[in-house]
Amino acid sequence: KKISPKTVTYYWRTAKIQVLPYFGNFDATTITQEQIQEHFDTLDYSPKYLKDIRLVLKLSLDLVIKEKLRADNPAEKVEIISDKKSLGIEIEHLEQDRQELWLDIFEKDKRQWVYLFESILLTGVRPEEACGFKWCAIDFEKDIVHINNAYKDTILYDENGQPFVYENLTNKMPQFIKKYNLEHLTTYGLRHSFATLCSTLGMPPEVLHVIMGHADFDTTRKYYIHITEERKKNEMLKLYR
């Protein structure tokens, strides 16, 4: 089957951004499934993109097998966890006071991609939707941003003149955190933080799930709303009043 140039470019880009930076220093003849799995468990991407990363890694290791340098492919059995929260793995999120601190830092930093982080925390949009903001989707008179889908053509560009995409934005989060000595957080953690704050402040469920872009509130409640320490404390105090 003939592969289109666009597909080749996509997989080469995936290898360059996701595979080579982390696995480039490993010995391809001895790397184990456990080592690969450990890295995959730290990634905060969609299941589809994780599968694409795994495919690129698998194809690379297939070449090692073809050269008879090893007999097995450790990437084949790497598991893609699509629902971390249901497995008891809590997605990082920011308490209200920490959100205020992060917002102050966003404003002081002033780099374009940092403003994208700010937009996610303030509106709850998906990172790929933030990267796809278009002027025509913004109603300045009514102060409304229309999020219809994750656009492929963007109006925001990075310092190299390249359009922002979700994967690049996600890769910038660690360097941002390191620069300002902040707690660990992912780009989707910003979205989780927004939903949690809205719920804590009493936003009606029927409104919140629409803003989050979910078909029903159950999805929002189950996967995006976290019970903050402050909320737990306040509820406990009610028992002794």
mmCIF file of N, CA, C and O in Angstrom, residues 164-224:
data_model
loop_
_atom_site.group_PDB
_atom_site.id
_atom_site.type_symbol
_atom_site.label_atom_id
_atom_site.label_comp_id
_atom_site.label_asym_id
_atom_site.label_seq_id
_atom_site.Cartn_x
_atom_site.Cartn_y
_atom_site.Cartn_z
ATOM 1 N N PHE A 164 1.181 26.746 16.155
ATOM 2 C CA PHE A 164 1.126 25.981 17.384
ATOM 3 C C PHE A 164 0.260 24.743 17.184
ATOM 4 O O PHE A 164 -0.823 24.816 16.607
ATOM 5 N N VAL A 165 0.737 23.616 17.672
ATOM 6 C CA VAL A 165 -0.058 22.388 17.678
ATOM 7 C C VAL A 165 0.006 21.825 19.091
ATOM 8 O O VAL A 165 0.902 22.153 19.869
ATOM 9 N N TYR A 166 -0.961 20.998 19.429
ATOM 10 C CA TYR A 166 -1.097 20.474 20.780
ATOM 11 C C TYR A 166 0.186 19.823 21.288
ATOM 12 O O TYR A 166 0.624 20.073 22.409
ATOM 13 N N GLU A 167 0.816 19.004 20.439
ATOM 14 C CA GLU A 167 1.995 18.272 20.884
ATOM 15 C C GLU A 167 3.136 19.230 21.251
ATOM 16 O O GLU A 167 3.824 19.042 22.247
ATOM 17 N N ASN A 168 3.349 20.277 20.430
ATOM 18 C CA ASN A 168 4.398 21.242 20.725
ATOM 19 C C ASN A 168 4.093 22.014 22.001
ATOM 20 O O ASN A 168 4.986 22.288 22.816
ATOM 21 N N LEU A 169 2.831 22.372 22.179
ATOM 22 C CA LEU A 169 2.436 23.110 23.374
ATOM 23 C C LEU A 169 2.662 22.260 24.619
ATOM 24 O O LEU A 169 3.169 22.740 25.632
ATOM 25 N N THR A 170 2.303 20.985 24.533
ATOM 26 C CA THR A 170 2.496 20.078 25.659
ATOM 27 C C THR A 170 3.969 19.936 26.004
ATOM 28 O O THR A 170 4.345 19.894 27.185
ATOM 29 N N ASN A 171 4.819 19.893 24.997
ATOM 30 C CA ASN A 171 6.258 19.754 25.240
ATOM 31 C C ASN A 171 6.874 20.983 25.912
ATOM 32 O O ASN A 171 7.940 20.901 26.517
ATOM 33 N N LYS A 172 6.199 22.135 25.803
ATOM 34 C CA LYS A 172 6.713 23.355 26.413
ATOM 35 C C LYS A 172 6.368 23.464 27.898
ATOM 36 O O LYS A 172 6.988 24.240 28.622
ATOM 37 N N MET A 173 5.386 22.690 28.350
ATOM 38 C CA MET A 173 4.968 22.808 29.742
ATOM 39 C C MET A 173 6.100 22.516 30.734
ATOM 40 O O MET A 173 6.300 23.277 31.692
ATOM 41 N N PRO A 174 6.889 21.433 30.553
ATOM 42 C CA PRO A 174 7.968 21.166 31.514
ATOM 43 C C PRO A 174 8.976 22.312 31.639
ATOM 44 O O PRO A 174 9.424 22.618 32.751
ATOM 45 N N GLN A 175 9.328 22.945 30.522
ATOM 46 C CA GLN A 175 10.308 24.033 30.604
ATOM 47 C C GLN A 175 9.706 25.259 31.290
ATOM 48 O O GLN A 175 10.399 25.982 32.011
ATOM 49 N N PHE A 176 8.406 25.468 31.098
ATOM 50 C CA PHE A 176 7.728 26.574 31.779
ATOM 51 C C PHE A 176 7.725 26.329 33.285
ATOM 52 O O PHE A 176 8.020 27.229 34.085
ATOM 53 N N ILE A 177 7.397 25.108 33.688
ATOM 54 C CA ILE A 177 7.358 24.746 35.107
ATOM 55 C C ILE A 177 8.741 24.881 35.734
ATOM 56 O O ILE A 177 8.893 25.393 36.843
ATOM 57 N N LYS A 178 9.769 24.442 35.023
ATOM 58 C CA LYS A 178 11.130 24.517 35.532
ATOM 59 C C LYS A 178 11.580 25.967 35.703
ATOM 60 O O LYS A 178 12.226 26.314 36.705
ATOM 61 N N LYS A 179 11.233 26.801 34.757
ATOM 62 C CA LYS A 179 11.648 28.205 34.808
ATOM 63 C C LYS A 179 11.108 28.905 36.048
ATOM 64 O O LYS A 179 11.804 29.704 36.683
ATOM 65 N N TYR A 180 9.853 28.609 36.404
ATOM 66 C CA TYR A 180 9.218 29.310 37.521
ATOM 67 C C TYR A 180 9.097 28.449 38.785
ATOM 68 O O TYR A 180 8.435 28.841 39.741
ATOM 69 N N ASN A 181 9.741 27.279 38.758
ATOM 70 C CA ASN A 181 9.760 26.396 39.930
ATOM 71 C C ASN A 181 8.346 26.084 40.422
ATOM 72 O O ASN A 181 8.024 26.237 41.615
ATOM 73 N N LEU A 182 7.494 25.642 39.501
ATOM 74 C CA LEU A 182 6.096 25.350 39.811
ATOM 75 C C LEU A 182 5.877 23.850 39.967
ATOM 76 O O LEU A 182 6.734 23.045 39.613
ATOM 77 N N GLU A 183 4.718 23.480 40.493
ATOM 78 C CA GLU A 183 4.388 22.077 40.651
ATOM 79 C C GLU A 183 4.124 21.425 39.302
ATOM 80 O O GLU A 183 3.808 22.094 38.318
ATOM 81 N N HIS A 184 4.232 20.090 39.264
ATOM 82 C CA HIS A 184 4.012 19.366 38.022
ATOM 83 C C HIS A 184 2.567 19.529 37.557
ATOM 84 O O HIS A 184 1.628 19.444 38.354
ATOM 85 N N LEU A 185 2.392 19.771 36.276
ATOM 86 C CA LEU A 185 1.058 19.902 35.694
ATOM 87 C C LEU A 185 1.168 19.655 34.198
ATOM 88 O O LEU A 185 2.198 19.920 33.590
ATOM 89 N N THR A 186 0.107 19.125 33.608
ATOM 90 C CA THR A 186 0.061 18.931 32.163
ATOM 91 C C THR A 186 -0.874 19.969 31.555
ATOM 92 O O THR A 186 -1.606 20.662 32.272
ATOM 93 N N THR A 187 -0.860 20.091 30.246
ATOM 94 C CA THR A 187 -1.767 21.035 29.598
ATOM 95 C C THR A 187 -3.221 20.660 29.870
ATOM 96 O O THR A 187 -4.065 21.535 30.078
ATOM 97 N N TYR A 188 -3.532 19.367 29.881
ATOM 98 C CA TYR A 188 -4.896 18.957 30.195
ATOM 99 C C TYR A 188 -5.209 19.198 31.671
ATOM 100 O O TYR A 188 -6.380 19.343 32.050
ATOM 101 N N GLY A 189 -4.184 19.266 32.516
ATOM 102 C CA GLY A 189 -4.395 19.593 33.913
ATOM 103 C C GLY A 189 -4.968 20.992 34.085
ATOM 104 O O GLY A 189 -5.713 21.264 35.035
ATOM 105 N N LEU A 190 -4.640 21.896 33.168
ATOM 106 C CA LEU A 190 -5.217 23.237 33.191
ATOM 107 C C LEU A 190 -6.721 23.172 32.959
ATOM 108 O O LEU A 190 -7.504 23.862 33.613
ATOM 109 N N ARG A 191 -7.131 22.330 32.033
ATOM 110 C CA ARG A 191 -8.561 22.151 31.733
ATOM 111 C C ARG A 191 -9.284 21.518 32.925
ATOM 112 O O ARG A 191 -10.395 21.919 33.282
ATOM 113 N N HIS A 192 -8.644 20.544 33.555
ATOM 114 C CA HIS A 192 -9.207 19.925 34.751
ATOM 115 C C HIS A 192 -9.352 20.959 35.872
ATOM 116 O O HIS A 192 -10.336 20.943 36.621
ATOM 117 N N SER A 193 -8.374 21.844 35.980
ATOM 118 C CA SER A 193 -8.403 22.877 37.020
ATOM 119 C C SER A 193 -9.587 23.812 36.820
ATOM 120 O O SER A 193 -10.258 24.210 37.783
ATOM 121 N N PHE A 194 -9.839 24.177 35.573
ATOM 122 C CA PHE A 194 -10.975 25.053 35.262
ATOM 123 C C PHE A 194 -12.289 24.399 35.674
ATOM 124 O O PHE A 194 -13.122 25.020 36.343
ATOM 125 N N ALA A 195 -12.486 23.147 35.280
ATOM 126 C CA ALA A 195 -13.731 22.439 35.589
ATOM 127 C C ALA A 195 -13.922 22.293 37.090
ATOM 128 O O ALA A 195 -15.030 22.460 37.615
ATOM 129 N N THR A 196 -12.831 21.996 37.795
ATOM 130 C CA THR A 196 -12.907 21.824 39.249
ATOM 131 C C THR A 196 -13.288 23.126 39.940
ATOM 132 O O THR A 196 -14.131 23.143 40.850
ATOM 133 N N LEU A 197 -12.690 24.245 39.497
ATOM 134 C CA LEU A 197 -13.005 25.536 40.096
ATOM 135 C C LEU A 197 -14.463 25.910 39.839
ATOM 136 O O LEU A 197 -15.160 26.394 40.742
ATOM 137 N N CYS A 198 -14.934 25.694 38.622
ATOM 138 C CA CYS A 198 -16.325 26.007 38.289
ATOM 139 C C CYS A 198 -17.283 25.227 39.175
ATOM 140 O O CYS A 198 -18.283 25.761 39.682
ATOM 141 N N SER A 199 -17.004 23.952 39.382
ATOM 142 C CA SER A 199 -17.850 23.115 40.227
ATOM 143 C C SER A 199 -17.795 23.580 41.681
ATOM 144 O O SER A 199 -18.832 23.669 42.360
ATOM 145 N N THR A 200 -16.601 23.903 42.153
ATOM 146 C CA THR A 200 -16.424 24.357 43.535
ATOM 147 C C THR A 200 -17.197 25.642 43.803
ATOM 148 O O THR A 200 -17.772 25.824 44.884
ATOM 149 N N LEU A 201 -17.231 26.535 42.808
ATOM 150 C CA LEU A 201 -17.916 27.822 42.970
ATOM 151 C C LEU A 201 -19.416 27.731 42.695
ATOM 152 O O LEU A 201 -20.115 28.739 42.755
ATOM 153 N N GLY A 202 -19.883 26.520 42.380
ATOM 154 C CA GLY A 202 -21.327 26.315 42.266
ATOM 155 C C GLY A 202 -21.932 26.473 40.896
ATOM 156 O O GLY A 202 -23.159 26.654 40.780
ATOM 157 N N MET A 203 -21.129 26.402 39.830
ATOM 158 C CA MET A 203 -21.718 26.500 38.492
ATOM 159 C C MET A 203 -22.677 25.338 38.274
ATOM 160 O O MET A 203 -22.330 24.191 38.544
ATOM 161 N N PRO A 204 -23.892 25.582 37.788
ATOM 162 C CA PRO A 204 -24.860 24.504 37.558
ATOM 163 C C PRO A 204 -24.312 23.449 36.598
ATOM 164 O O PRO A 204 -23.664 23.790 35.600
ATOM 165 N N PRO A 205 -24.527 22.176 36.902
ATOM 166 C CA PRO A 205 -24.000 21.087 36.063
ATOM 167 C C PRO A 205 -24.412 21.194 34.600
ATOM 168 O O PRO A 205 -23.611 20.911 33.703
ATOM 169 N N GLU A 206 -25.677 21.628 34.359
ATOM 170 C CA GLU A 206 -26.166 21.705 32.980
ATOM 171 C C GLU A 206 -25.452 22.782 32.175
ATOM 172 O O GLU A 206 -25.424 22.740 30.943
ATOM 173 N N VAL A 207 -24.869 23.750 32.873
ATOM 174 C CA VAL A 207 -24.091 24.788 32.197
ATOM 175 C C VAL A 207 -22.644 24.326 32.020
ATOM 176 O O VAL A 207 -22.060 24.471 30.947
ATOM 177 N N LEU A 208 -22.082 23.760 33.063
ATOM 178 C CA LEU A 208 -20.673 23.363 33.038
ATOM 179 C C LEU A 208 -20.392 22.324 31.961
ATOM 180 O O LEU A 208 -19.393 22.430 31.239
ATOM 181 N N HIS A 209 -21.232 21.328 31.818
ATOM 182 C CA HIS A 209 -20.918 20.275 30.838
ATOM 183 C C HIS A 209 -20.984 20.803 29.404
ATOM 184 O O HIS A 209 -20.257 20.331 28.522
ATOM 185 N N VAL A 210 -21.833 21.819 29.165
ATOM 186 C CA VAL A 210 -21.893 22.431 27.828
ATOM 187 C C VAL A 210 -20.631 23.239 27.557
ATOM 188 O O VAL A 210 -20.040 23.162 26.473
ATOM 189 N N ILE A 211 -20.177 24.001 28.552
ATOM 190 C CA ILE A 211 -18.947 24.783 28.403
ATOM 191 C C ILE A 211 -17.751 23.861 28.158
ATOM 192 O O ILE A 211 -16.872 24.171 27.346
ATOM 193 N N MET A 212 -17.748 22.719 28.828
ATOM 194 C CA MET A 212 -16.648 21.775 28.672
ATOM 195 C C MET A 212 -16.715 21.018 27.342
ATOM 196 O O MET A 212 -15.757 20.347 26.956
ATOM 197 N N GLY A 213 -17.848 21.114 26.665
ATOM 198 C CA GLY A 213 -17.980 20.435 25.379
ATOM 199 C C GLY A 213 -18.312 18.966 25.500
ATOM 200 O O GLY A 213 -18.006 18.175 24.602
ATOM 201 N N HIS A 214 -18.954 18.584 26.623
ATOM 202 C CA HIS A 214 -19.331 17.192 26.845
ATOM 203 C C HIS A 214 -20.810 16.971 26.540
ATOM 204 O O HIS A 214 -21.624 17.873 26.717
ATOM 205 N N ALA A 215 -21.138 15.770 26.125
ATOM 206 C CA ALA A 215 -22.522 15.445 25.789
ATOM 207 C C ALA A 215 -23.420 15.440 27.019
ATOM 208 O O ALA A 215 -24.610 15.722 26.937
ATOM 209 N N ASP A 216 -22.850 15.113 28.175
ATOM 210 C CA ASP A 216 -23.624 15.086 29.416
ATOM 211 C C ASP A 216 -22.710 15.414 30.588
ATOM 212 O O ASP A 216 -21.483 15.379 30.475
ATOM 213 N N PHE A 217 -23.314 15.726 31.728
ATOM 214 C CA PHE A 217 -22.541 16.118 32.901
ATOM 215 C C PHE A 217 -21.779 14.945 33.502
ATOM 216 O O PHE A 217 -20.760 15.139 34.166
ATOM 217 N N ASP A 218 -22.254 13.741 33.274
ATOM 218 C CA ASP A 218 -21.598 12.573 33.871
ATOM 219 C C ASP A 218 -20.138 12.487 33.433
ATOM 220 O O ASP A 218 -19.265 12.134 34.231
ATOM 221 N N THR A 219 -19.867 12.812 32.182
ATOM 222 C CA THR A 219 -18.486 12.805 31.689
ATOM 223 C C THR A 219 -17.651 13.849 32.424
ATOM 224 O O THR A 219 -16.527 13.575 32.851
ATOM 225 N N THR A 220 -18.223 15.037 32.576
ATOM 226 C CA THR A 220 -17.521 16.113 33.288
ATOM 227 C C THR A 220 -17.257 15.712 34.731
ATOM 228 O O THR A 220 -16.140 15.860 35.238
ATOM 229 N N ARG A 221 -18.269 15.202 35.392
ATOM 230 C CA ARG A 221 -18.149 14.832 36.807
ATOM 231 C C ARG A 221 -17.148 13.712 37.013
ATOM 232 O O ARG A 221 -16.302 13.771 37.913
ATOM 233 N N LYS A 222 -17.218 12.695 36.163
ATOM 234 C CA LYS A 222 -16.409 11.495 36.353
ATOM 235 C C LYS A 222 -14.933 11.715 36.055
ATOM 236 O O LYS A 222 -14.051 11.187 36.754
ATOM 237 N N TYR A 223 -14.646 12.517 35.023
ATOM 238 C CA TYR A 223 -13.256 12.613 34.570
ATOM 239 C C TYR A 223 -12.573 13.955 34.825
ATOM 240 O O TYR A 223 -11.344 14.031 34.812
ATOM 241 N N TYR A 224 -13.336 15.027 35.048
ATOM 242 C CA TYR A 224 -12.719 16.352 35.086
ATOM 243 C C TYR A 224 -12.832 17.084 36.416
ATOM 244 O O TYR A 224 -12.039 17.984 36.684
#
